[in-house]
Coordinates of C-alpha atoms in Angstrom, one line a residue:
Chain A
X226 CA 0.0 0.0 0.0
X227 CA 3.3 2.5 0.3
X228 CA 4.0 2.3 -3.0
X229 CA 1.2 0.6 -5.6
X230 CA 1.6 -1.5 -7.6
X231 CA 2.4 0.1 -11.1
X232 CA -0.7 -0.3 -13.1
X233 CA -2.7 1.2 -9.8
X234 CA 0.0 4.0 -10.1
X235 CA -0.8 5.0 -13.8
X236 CA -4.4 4.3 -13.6
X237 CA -3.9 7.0 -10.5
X238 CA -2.2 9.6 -12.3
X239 CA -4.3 9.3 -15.1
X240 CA -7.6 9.5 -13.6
X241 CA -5.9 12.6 -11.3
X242 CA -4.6 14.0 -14.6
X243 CA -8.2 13.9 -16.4
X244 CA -9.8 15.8 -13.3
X245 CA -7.2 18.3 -13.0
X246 CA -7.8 18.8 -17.0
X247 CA -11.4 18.9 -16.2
X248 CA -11.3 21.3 -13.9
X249 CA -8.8 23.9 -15.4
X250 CA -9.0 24.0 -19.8
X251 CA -12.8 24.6 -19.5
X252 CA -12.0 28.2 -17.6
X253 CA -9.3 29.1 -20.6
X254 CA -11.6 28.0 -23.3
X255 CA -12.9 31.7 -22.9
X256 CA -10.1 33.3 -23.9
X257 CA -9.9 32.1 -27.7
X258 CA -13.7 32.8 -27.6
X259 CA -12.8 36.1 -27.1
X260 CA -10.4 36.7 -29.8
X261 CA -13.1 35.1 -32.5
X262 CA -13.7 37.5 -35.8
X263 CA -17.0 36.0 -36.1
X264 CA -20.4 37.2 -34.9
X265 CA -21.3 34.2 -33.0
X266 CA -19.4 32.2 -30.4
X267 CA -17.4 29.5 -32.0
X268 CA -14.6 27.3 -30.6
X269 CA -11.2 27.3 -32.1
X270 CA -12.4 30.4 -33.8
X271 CA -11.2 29.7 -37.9
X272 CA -10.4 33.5 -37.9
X273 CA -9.2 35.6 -35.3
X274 CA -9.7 39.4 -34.3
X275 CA -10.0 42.2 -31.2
X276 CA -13.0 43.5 -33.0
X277 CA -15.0 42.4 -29.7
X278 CA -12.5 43.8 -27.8
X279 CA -13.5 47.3 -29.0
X280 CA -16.8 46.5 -29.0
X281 CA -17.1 46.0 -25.2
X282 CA -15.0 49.1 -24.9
X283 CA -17.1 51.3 -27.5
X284 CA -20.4 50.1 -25.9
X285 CA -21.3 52.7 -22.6
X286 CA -23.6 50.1 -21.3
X287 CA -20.4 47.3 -21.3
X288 CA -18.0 50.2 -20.4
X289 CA -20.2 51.3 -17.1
X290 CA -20.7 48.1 -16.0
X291 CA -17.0 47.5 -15.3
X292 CA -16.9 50.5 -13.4
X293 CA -19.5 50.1 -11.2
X294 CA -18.1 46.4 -10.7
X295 CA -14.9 48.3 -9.7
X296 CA -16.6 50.9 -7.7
X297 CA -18.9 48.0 -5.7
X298 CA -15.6 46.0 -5.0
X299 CA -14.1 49.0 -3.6
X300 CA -16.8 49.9 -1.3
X301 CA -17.1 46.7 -0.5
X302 CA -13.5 46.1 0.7
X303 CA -13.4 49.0 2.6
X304 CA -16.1 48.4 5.1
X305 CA -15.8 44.6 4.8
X306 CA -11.6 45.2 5.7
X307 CA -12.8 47.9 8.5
X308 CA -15.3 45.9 10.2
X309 CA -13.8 42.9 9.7
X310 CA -10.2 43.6 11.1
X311 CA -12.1 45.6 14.5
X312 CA -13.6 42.2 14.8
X313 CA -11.4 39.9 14.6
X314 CA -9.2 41.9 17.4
X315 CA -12.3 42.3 19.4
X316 CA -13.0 38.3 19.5
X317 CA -9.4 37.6 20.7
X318 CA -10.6 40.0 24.1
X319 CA -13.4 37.4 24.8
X320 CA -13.6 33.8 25.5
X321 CA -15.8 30.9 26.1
X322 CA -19.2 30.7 25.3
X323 CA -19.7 34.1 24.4
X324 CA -17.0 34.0 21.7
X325 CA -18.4 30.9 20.4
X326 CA -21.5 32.5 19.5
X327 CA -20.3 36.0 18.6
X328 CA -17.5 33.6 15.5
X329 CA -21.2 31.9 14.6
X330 CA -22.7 34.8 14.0
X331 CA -19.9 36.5 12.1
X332 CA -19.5 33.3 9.6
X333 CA -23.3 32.8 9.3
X334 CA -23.4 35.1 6.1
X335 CA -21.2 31.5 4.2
X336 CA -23.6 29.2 5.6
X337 CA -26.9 30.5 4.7
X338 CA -27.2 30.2 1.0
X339 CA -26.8 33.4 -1.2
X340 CA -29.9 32.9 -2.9
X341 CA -31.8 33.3 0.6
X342 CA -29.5 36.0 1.8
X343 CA -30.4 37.6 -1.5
X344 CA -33.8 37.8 -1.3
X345 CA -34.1 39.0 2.3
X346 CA -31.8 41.7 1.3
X347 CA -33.2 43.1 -1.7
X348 CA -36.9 42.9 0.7
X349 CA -35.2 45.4 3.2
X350 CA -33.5 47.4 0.5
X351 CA -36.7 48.4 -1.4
X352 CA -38.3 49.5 2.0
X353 CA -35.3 51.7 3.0
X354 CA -34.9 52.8 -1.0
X355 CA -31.6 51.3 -1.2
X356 CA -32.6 48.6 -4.1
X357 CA -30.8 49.9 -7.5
X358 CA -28.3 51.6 -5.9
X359 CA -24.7 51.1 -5.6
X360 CA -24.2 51.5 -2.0
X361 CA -26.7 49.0 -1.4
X362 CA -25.0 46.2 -3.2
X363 CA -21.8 47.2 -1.8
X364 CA -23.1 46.7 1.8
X365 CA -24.4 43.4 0.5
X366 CA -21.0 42.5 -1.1
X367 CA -19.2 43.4 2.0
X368 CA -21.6 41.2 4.4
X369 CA -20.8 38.0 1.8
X370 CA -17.1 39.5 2.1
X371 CA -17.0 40.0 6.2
X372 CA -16.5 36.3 6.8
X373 CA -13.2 36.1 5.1
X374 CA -11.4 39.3 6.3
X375 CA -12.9 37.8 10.0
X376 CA -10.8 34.7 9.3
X377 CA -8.0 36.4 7.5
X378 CA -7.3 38.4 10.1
X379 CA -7.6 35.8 13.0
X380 CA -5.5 33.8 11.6
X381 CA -3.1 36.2 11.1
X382 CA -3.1 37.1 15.1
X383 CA -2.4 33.9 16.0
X384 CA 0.9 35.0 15.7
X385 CA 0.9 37.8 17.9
X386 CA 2.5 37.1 21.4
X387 CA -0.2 38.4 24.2
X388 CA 2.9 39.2 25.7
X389 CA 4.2 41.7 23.5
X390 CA 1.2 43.3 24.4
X391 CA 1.5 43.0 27.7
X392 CA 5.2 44.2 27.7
X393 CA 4.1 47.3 25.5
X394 CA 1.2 48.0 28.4
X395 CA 3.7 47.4 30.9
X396 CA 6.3 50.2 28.9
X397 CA 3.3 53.1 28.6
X398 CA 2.0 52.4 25.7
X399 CA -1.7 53.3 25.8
X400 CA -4.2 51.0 23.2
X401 CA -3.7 53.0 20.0
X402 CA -0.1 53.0 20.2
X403 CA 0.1 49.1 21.2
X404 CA -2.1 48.4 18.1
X405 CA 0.1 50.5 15.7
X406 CA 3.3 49.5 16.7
X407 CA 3.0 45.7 17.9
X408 CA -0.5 44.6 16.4
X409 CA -1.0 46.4 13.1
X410 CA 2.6 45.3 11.6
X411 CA 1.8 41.9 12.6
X412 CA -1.6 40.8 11.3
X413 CA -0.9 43.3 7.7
X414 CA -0.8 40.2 5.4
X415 CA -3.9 39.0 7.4
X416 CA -5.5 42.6 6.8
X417 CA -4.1 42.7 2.7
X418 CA -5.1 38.6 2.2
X419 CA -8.9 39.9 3.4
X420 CA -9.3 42.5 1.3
X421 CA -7.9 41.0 -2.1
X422 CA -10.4 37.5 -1.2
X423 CA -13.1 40.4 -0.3
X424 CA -12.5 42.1 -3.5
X425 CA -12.7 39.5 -6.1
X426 CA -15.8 38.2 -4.0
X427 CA -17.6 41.4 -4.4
X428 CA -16.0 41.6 -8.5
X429 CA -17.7 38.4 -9.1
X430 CA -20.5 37.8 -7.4
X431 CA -24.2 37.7 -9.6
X432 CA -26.9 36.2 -7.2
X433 CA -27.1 39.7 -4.5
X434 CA -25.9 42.0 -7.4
X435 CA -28.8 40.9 -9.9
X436 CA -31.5 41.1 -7.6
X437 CA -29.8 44.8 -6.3
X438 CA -29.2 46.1 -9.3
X439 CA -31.1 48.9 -11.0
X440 CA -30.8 49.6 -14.6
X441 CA -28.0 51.8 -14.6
X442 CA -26.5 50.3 -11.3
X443 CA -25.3 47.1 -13.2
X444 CA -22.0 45.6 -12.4
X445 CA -20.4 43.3 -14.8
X446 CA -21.3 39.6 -13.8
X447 CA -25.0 41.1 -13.9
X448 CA -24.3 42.5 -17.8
X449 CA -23.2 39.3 -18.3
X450 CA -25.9 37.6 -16.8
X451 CA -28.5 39.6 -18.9
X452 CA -27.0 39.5 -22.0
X453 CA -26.6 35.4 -21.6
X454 CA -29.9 35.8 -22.2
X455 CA -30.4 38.4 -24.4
X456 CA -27.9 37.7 -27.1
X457 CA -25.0 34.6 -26.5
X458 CA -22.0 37.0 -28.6
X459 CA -18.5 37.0 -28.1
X460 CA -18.6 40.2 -26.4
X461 CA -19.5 38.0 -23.7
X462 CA -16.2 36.1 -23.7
X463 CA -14.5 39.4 -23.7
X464 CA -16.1 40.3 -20.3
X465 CA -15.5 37.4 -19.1
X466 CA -12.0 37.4 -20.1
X467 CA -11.4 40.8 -18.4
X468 CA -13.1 38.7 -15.1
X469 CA -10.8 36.0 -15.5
X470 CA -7.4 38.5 -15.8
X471 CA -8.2 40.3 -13.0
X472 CA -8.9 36.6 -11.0
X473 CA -5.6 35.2 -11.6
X474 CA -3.8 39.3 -10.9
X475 CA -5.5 39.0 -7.6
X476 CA -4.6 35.3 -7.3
X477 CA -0.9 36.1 -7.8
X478 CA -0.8 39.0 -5.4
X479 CA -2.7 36.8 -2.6
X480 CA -0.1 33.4 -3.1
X481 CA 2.9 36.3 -2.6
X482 CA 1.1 37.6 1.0
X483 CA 0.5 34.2 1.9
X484 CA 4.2 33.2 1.0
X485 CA 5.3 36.0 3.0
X486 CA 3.3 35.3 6.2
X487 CA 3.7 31.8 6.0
X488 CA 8.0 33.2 6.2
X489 CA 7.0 35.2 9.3
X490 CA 4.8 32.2 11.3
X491 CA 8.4 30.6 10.7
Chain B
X139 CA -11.1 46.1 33.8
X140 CA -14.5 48.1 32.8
X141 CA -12.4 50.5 30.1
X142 CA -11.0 46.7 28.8
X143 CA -14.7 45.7 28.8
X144 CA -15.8 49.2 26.9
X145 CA -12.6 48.7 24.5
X146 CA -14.0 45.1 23.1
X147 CA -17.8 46.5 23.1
X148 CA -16.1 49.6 20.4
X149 CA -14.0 46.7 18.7
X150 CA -16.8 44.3 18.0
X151 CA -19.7 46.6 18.0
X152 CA -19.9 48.3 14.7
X153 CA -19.0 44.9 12.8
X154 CA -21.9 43.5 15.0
X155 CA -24.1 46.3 14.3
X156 CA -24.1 46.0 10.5
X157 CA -24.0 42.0 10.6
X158 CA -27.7 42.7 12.8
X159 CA -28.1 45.1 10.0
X160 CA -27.8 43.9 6.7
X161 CA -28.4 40.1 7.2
X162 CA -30.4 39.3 11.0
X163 CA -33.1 42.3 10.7
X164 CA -33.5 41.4 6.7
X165 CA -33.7 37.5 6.9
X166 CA -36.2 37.9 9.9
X167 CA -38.5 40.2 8.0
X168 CA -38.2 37.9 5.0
X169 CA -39.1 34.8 7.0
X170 CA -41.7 36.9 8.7
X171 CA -43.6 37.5 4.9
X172 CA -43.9 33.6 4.7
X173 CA -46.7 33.8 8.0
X174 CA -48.4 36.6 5.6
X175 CA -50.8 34.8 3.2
X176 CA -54.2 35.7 3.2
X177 CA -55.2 32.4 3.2
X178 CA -53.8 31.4 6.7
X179 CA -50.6 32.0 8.7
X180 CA -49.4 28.9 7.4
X181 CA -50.8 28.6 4.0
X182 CA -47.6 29.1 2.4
X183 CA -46.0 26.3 3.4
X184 CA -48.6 24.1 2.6
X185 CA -48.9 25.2 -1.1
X186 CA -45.4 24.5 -1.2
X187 CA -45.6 20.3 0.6
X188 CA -49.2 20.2 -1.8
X189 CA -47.9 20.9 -5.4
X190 CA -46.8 18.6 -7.5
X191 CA -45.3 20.9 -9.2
X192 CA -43.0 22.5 -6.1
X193 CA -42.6 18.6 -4.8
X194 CA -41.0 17.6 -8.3
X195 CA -38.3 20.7 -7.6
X196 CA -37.7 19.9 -4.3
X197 CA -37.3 16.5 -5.4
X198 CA -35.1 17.5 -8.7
X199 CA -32.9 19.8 -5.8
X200 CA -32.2 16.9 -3.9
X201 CA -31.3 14.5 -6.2
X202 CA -29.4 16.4 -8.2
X203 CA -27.6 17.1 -4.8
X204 CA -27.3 14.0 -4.0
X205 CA -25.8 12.8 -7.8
X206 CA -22.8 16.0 -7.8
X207 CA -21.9 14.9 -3.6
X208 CA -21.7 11.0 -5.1
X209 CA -19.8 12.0 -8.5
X210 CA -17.4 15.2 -6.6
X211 CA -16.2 12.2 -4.1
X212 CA -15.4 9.7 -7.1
X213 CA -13.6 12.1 -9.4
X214 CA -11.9 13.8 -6.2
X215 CA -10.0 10.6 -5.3
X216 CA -7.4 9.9 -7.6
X217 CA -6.5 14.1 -7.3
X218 CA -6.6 13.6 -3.6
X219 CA -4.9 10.8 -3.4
X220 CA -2.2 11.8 -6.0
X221 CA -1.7 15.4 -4.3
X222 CA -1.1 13.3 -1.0
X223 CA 1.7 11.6 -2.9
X224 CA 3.4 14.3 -5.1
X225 CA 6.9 16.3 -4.2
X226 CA 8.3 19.2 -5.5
X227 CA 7.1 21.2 -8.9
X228 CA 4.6 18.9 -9.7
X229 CA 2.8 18.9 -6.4
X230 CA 3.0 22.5 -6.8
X231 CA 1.4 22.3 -10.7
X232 CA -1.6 20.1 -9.3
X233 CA -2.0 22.0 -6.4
X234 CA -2.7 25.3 -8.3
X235 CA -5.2 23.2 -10.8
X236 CA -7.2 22.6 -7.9
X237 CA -6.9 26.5 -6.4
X238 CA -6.9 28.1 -9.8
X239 CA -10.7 27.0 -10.1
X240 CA -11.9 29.1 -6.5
X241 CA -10.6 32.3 -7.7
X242 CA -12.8 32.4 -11.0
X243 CA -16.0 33.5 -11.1
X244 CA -19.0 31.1 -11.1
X245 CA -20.5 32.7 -13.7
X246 CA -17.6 32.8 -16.0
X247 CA -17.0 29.1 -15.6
X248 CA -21.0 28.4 -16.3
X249 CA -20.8 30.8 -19.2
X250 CA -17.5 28.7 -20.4
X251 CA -19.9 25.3 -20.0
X252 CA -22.5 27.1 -22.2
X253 CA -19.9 27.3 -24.7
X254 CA -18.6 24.5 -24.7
X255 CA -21.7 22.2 -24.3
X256 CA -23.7 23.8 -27.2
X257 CA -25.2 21.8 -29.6
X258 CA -22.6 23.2 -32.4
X259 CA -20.3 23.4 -30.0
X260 CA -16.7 21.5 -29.7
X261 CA -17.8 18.7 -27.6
X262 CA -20.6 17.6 -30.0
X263 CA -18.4 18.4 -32.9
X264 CA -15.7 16.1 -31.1
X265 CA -18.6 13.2 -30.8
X266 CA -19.6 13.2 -34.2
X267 CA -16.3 13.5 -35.7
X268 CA -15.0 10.7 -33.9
X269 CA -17.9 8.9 -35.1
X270 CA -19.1 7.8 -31.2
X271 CA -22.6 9.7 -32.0
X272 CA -24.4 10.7 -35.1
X273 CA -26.3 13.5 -33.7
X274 CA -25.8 16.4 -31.6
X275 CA -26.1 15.4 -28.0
X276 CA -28.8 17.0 -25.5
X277 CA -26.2 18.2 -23.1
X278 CA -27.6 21.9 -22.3
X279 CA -30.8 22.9 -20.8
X280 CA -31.3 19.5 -18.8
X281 CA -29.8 17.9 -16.0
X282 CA -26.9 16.8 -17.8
X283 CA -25.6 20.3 -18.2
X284 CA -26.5 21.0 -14.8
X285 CA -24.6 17.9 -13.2
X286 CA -21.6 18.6 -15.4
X287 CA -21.3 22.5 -14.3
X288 CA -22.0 21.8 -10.4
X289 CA -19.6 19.2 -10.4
X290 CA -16.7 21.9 -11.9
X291 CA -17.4 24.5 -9.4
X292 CA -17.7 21.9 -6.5
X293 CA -15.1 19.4 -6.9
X294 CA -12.5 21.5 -5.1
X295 CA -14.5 21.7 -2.0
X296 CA -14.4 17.8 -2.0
X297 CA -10.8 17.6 -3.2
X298 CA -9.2 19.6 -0.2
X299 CA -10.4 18.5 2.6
X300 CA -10.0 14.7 1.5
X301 CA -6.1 15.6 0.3
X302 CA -6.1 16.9 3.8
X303 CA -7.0 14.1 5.2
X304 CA -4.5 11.9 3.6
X305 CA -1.4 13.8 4.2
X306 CA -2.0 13.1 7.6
X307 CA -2.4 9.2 7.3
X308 CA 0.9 7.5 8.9
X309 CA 2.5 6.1 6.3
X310 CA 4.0 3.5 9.2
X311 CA 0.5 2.5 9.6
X312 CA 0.4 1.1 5.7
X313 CA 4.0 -0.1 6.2
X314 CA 2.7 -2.3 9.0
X315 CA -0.5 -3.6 7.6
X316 CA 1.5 -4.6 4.5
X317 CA 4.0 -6.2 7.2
X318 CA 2.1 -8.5 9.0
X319 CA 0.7 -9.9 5.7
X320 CA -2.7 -8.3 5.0
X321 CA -3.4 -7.6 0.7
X322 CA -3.7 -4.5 -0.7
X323 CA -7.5 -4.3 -0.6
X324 CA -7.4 -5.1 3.1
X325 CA -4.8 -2.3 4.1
X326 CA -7.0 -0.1 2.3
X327 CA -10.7 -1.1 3.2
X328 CA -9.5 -1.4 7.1
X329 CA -6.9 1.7 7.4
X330 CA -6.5 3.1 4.5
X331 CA -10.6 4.0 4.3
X332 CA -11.2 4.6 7.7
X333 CA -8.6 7.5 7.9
X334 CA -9.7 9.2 4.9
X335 CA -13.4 9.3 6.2
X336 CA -13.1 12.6 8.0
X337 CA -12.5 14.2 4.9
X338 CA -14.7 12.5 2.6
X339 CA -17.3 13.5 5.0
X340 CA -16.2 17.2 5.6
X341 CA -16.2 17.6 1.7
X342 CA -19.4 15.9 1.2
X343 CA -20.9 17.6 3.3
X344 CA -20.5 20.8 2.0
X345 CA -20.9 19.9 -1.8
X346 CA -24.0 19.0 -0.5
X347 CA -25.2 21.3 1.2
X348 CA -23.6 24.1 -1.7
X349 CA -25.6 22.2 -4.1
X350 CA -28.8 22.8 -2.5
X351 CA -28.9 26.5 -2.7
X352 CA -27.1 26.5 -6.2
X353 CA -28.8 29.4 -8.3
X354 CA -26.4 30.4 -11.4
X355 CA -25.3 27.3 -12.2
X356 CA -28.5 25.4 -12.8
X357 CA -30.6 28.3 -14.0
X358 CA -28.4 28.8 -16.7
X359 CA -27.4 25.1 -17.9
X360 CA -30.4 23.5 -17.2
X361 CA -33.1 26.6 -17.7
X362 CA -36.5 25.8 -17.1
X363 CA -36.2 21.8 -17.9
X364 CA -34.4 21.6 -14.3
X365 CA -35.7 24.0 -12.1
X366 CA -34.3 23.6 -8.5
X367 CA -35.5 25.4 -5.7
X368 CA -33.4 28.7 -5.7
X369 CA -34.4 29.2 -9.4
X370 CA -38.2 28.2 -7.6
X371 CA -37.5 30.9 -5.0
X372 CA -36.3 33.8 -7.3
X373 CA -39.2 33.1 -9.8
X374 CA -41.5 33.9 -6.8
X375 CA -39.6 36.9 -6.2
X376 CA -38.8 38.2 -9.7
X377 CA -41.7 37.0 -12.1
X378 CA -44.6 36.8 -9.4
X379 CA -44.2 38.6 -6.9
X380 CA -45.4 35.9 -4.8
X381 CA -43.1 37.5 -1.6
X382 CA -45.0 35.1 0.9
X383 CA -43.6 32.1 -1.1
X384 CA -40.1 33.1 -1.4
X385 CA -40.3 33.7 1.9
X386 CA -41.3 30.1 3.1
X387 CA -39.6 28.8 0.1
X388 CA -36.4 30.2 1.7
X389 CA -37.2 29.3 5.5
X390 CA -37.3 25.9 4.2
X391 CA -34.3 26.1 2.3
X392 CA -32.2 27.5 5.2
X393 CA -33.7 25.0 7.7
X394 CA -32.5 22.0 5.4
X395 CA -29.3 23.1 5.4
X396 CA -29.2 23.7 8.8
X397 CA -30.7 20.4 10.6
X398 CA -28.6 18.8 7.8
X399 CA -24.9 20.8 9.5
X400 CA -26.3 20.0 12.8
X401 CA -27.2 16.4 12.2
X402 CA -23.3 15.7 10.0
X403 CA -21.9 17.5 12.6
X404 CA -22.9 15.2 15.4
X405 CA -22.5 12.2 13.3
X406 CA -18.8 12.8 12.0
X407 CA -16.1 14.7 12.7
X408 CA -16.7 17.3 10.5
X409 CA -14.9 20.0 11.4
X410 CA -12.0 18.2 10.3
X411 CA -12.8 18.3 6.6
X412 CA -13.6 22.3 7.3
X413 CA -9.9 23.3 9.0
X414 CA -8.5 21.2 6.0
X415 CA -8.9 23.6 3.3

């Protein structure tokens, strides 16, 4: 059972080899799709051409949607990383029972599916007048979001000594200059990991965005979403292909903060 | 120790505050709609258990559930298994297969399926060229485009925690089984197995429960030929304003999910398979 025997070896690595295949060429099929010349999605395109690329540039509708998507995402962070980093700090002061239940409460938003979160929150934002607008699905982004910088975070204090803090107390340090000086430097690549996973949550989320949406409120996975339906173009695969660049950006600048803190836990 | 007490409060206040916000005070005024029909406080739910109709959803939900969970832990194996085994570069190569995935959006990778599940598309052009079918294949707008897309976006969440559960396996204890005589199918069905189980579980149990509030996914590949409950519930919201059966269509949603964590969770070791990922 250490090593199988060689056929169960191959068979392994095959089958292992099919998945991983499986699971990764589908995503890159977009890109090609992207580049097609003609007016209809076909894969290999048989000629090749950015028309759609200036297309979903030329097009105001396309063109706003990847703003707001950008403008959402950055709300979004910002009171997700705000919120979420107090938090995390703040559970570390308590213990037992009550911290048991206040963790729940804070991951609850990834357990209760989004399609139910969703509804209840597009019901609250038409009473307050909230629905359509982008502040409202950036608050809902940065509830779905608030999770992760919460565990971000913790984790990332997990390496800071309650000593130091103690010995900064015990030195004259008052709170705000223990958290600057000992805490803050410490839990950074917690703080920077959170907001990058809360940012391409918020950049690619559809199921709170579509029912919060107005008609000129649309982010990109909700332009997408409509036109899907509408029309099935390339212009798609170009959005989609801007979604996917910006994934893996992100996904490279979160491997190098989580290369970095996994050097400091060392 | 009072200003310590008043320092936490400040700390975990506002994040508390808008969590009571934005998701306590809006779930409990959805849930609250479902006791709203002018038929009878409970009305709702009984439309939903009397249908046909909203059974055979319920019904399609769960088995299509049930069908990703079973297919996720087959095909996750061998990745598992091989990512428990591998060194250096290429552990490093499968690895990011399996992560690439989680940072892409759910809705790109649907829209990629659309692509390439279309009846013109490259799979049915592969089929017939190759001569294994003479006619486009049905594989959109059913179940079989539905099971196909679930299972790429869910597979991960099966993969990791059942890698992580075999990196942790001894290897002494396979050394020793193999030692004192016992096959190969006996190491694994009485060692082998039994240590991966944790993980297997952890990971079924959340494709599972995933798949049951799946919404994109479904309502794009399989459109209205396999319409699950999420689809069910924003159709009551969307295109019929029917807000006292989303509501209960949602409360029973949320509760099967919920007795279903509270129940794995007492049966198995589950939060095993969660620290794994």
């Amino acid at each position: 059972m250490n090593r199988l025997p060689l056929l169960l070896r191959i068979a392994a690595n095959a089958g292992a080899s099919l998945v991983l295949a499986f699971l990764v060429l589908p995503i890159l099929a977009v890109v090609p799709a992207s580049f097609n010349k003609a007016s209809f999605i076909y894969l290999p395109p048989r000629a090749w051409s950015d028309v759609w690329y200036e297309r979903f540039l030329a097009d105001p509708e396309w063109r706003s949607s990847l703003f707001n998507s950008i403008e959402v995402a950055t709300l979004a962070t910002v009171i997700a990383v705000v919120l979420g980093t107090l938090a995390a700090i703040g559970l570390r002061r308590i213990d037992g029972r009550l911290r048991t239940i206040v963790t729940g409460l804070f991951l609850a938003p990834m357990i209760v599916p989004v399609i139910v979160t969703a509804v209840a929150l597009y019901r609250s934002a038409l009473d307050v007048g909230l629905s359509g607008t982008i502040l409202g699905m950036s608050l809902g982004h940065a509830l779905l979001a608030l999770p992760f910088v919460v565990i971000n975070v913790g984790i990332a204090l997990r390496a800071v000594d309650d000593n130091w803090l103690k010995a900064a107390a015990g030195l004259g340090a008052g709170p705000w200059t223990i958290f600057r000086t000992v805490t803050l430097p410490n839990i950074v690549p917690g703080i920077v990991g959170g907001a990058i996973f809360s940012f391409i949550t918020s950049f690619d989320e559809v199921i709170v965005a579509v029912f919060m949406a107005g008609y000129s409120s649309k982010t990109l996975p909700v332009k997408i979403w409509e036109s899907i339906r509408l029309e099935f173009t390339p212009v798609i695969a170009v959005a989609a292909t801007v979604m996917i660049a910006l994934a893996i950006v992100l996904f490279a600048l979160a491997q190098i903060v989580s290369s970095r803190t996994g050097g400091r836990a060392q | 120790m009072s200003r310590r007490h008043l320092e936490t409060a400040c700390l975990l206040g506002p994040a508390l505050v808008v969590l009571a916000l934005l998701f306590v005070v809006p779930l409990a005024r959805l849930f609250s709609l479902a006791f709203t029909d002018p038929a009878g406080p409970f009305a709702t739910f009984g439309i939903l258990a009397e249908s046909s109709v909203y059974r055979q959803v319920m019904w399609n939900t769960f088995v299509v559930a049930v069908v990703v969970t079973v297919l996720c832990a087959l095909l996750a194996w061998p990745v598992a298994y091989v990512l428990s085994r591998l060194k250096g570069v290429w552990f490093a190569v499968a690895l990011y297969g399996v992560l690439f995935p989680f940072w892409i959006s759910v809705l790109v990778r649907t829209f990629a399926w659309m692509m390439l599940l279309e009846r013109n598309g490259p799979i049915n052009r592969l089929l017939m060229s190759t001569g294994l079918t003479d006619a486009p294949l049905a594989l959109l707008f059913n179940n079989v485009g539905v099971l196909i897309g679930m299972i790429h976006i869910l597979l991960p969440y099966m993969i990791l925690p059942l890698y992580g559960a075999m990196i942790r396996i001894d290897r002494r204890l396979l050394l020793a089984s193999d030692g004192l005589g016992a096959g190969l199918l006996d190491t694994f069905r009485r060692i082998y197995l039994p240590l991966c189980l944790p993980g297997l579980a952890g990971g079924a149990t959340f494709v599972f429960l995933l798949s049951l509030g799946f919404f994109i996914t479904p309502a794009l590949l399989g459109g209205s030929n396999a319409i699950t409950l999420s689809m069910l519930i924003a159709s009551f919201v969307n295109d019929r304003l029917a807000w006292s059966l989303a509501a209960a269509g949602s409360m029973a949603l949320l509760a099967i999910v919920l007795v279903l964590m509270a129940l794995t969770a007492r049966l198995l070791p589950v939060e095993k398979g969660f620290f794994a990922r």
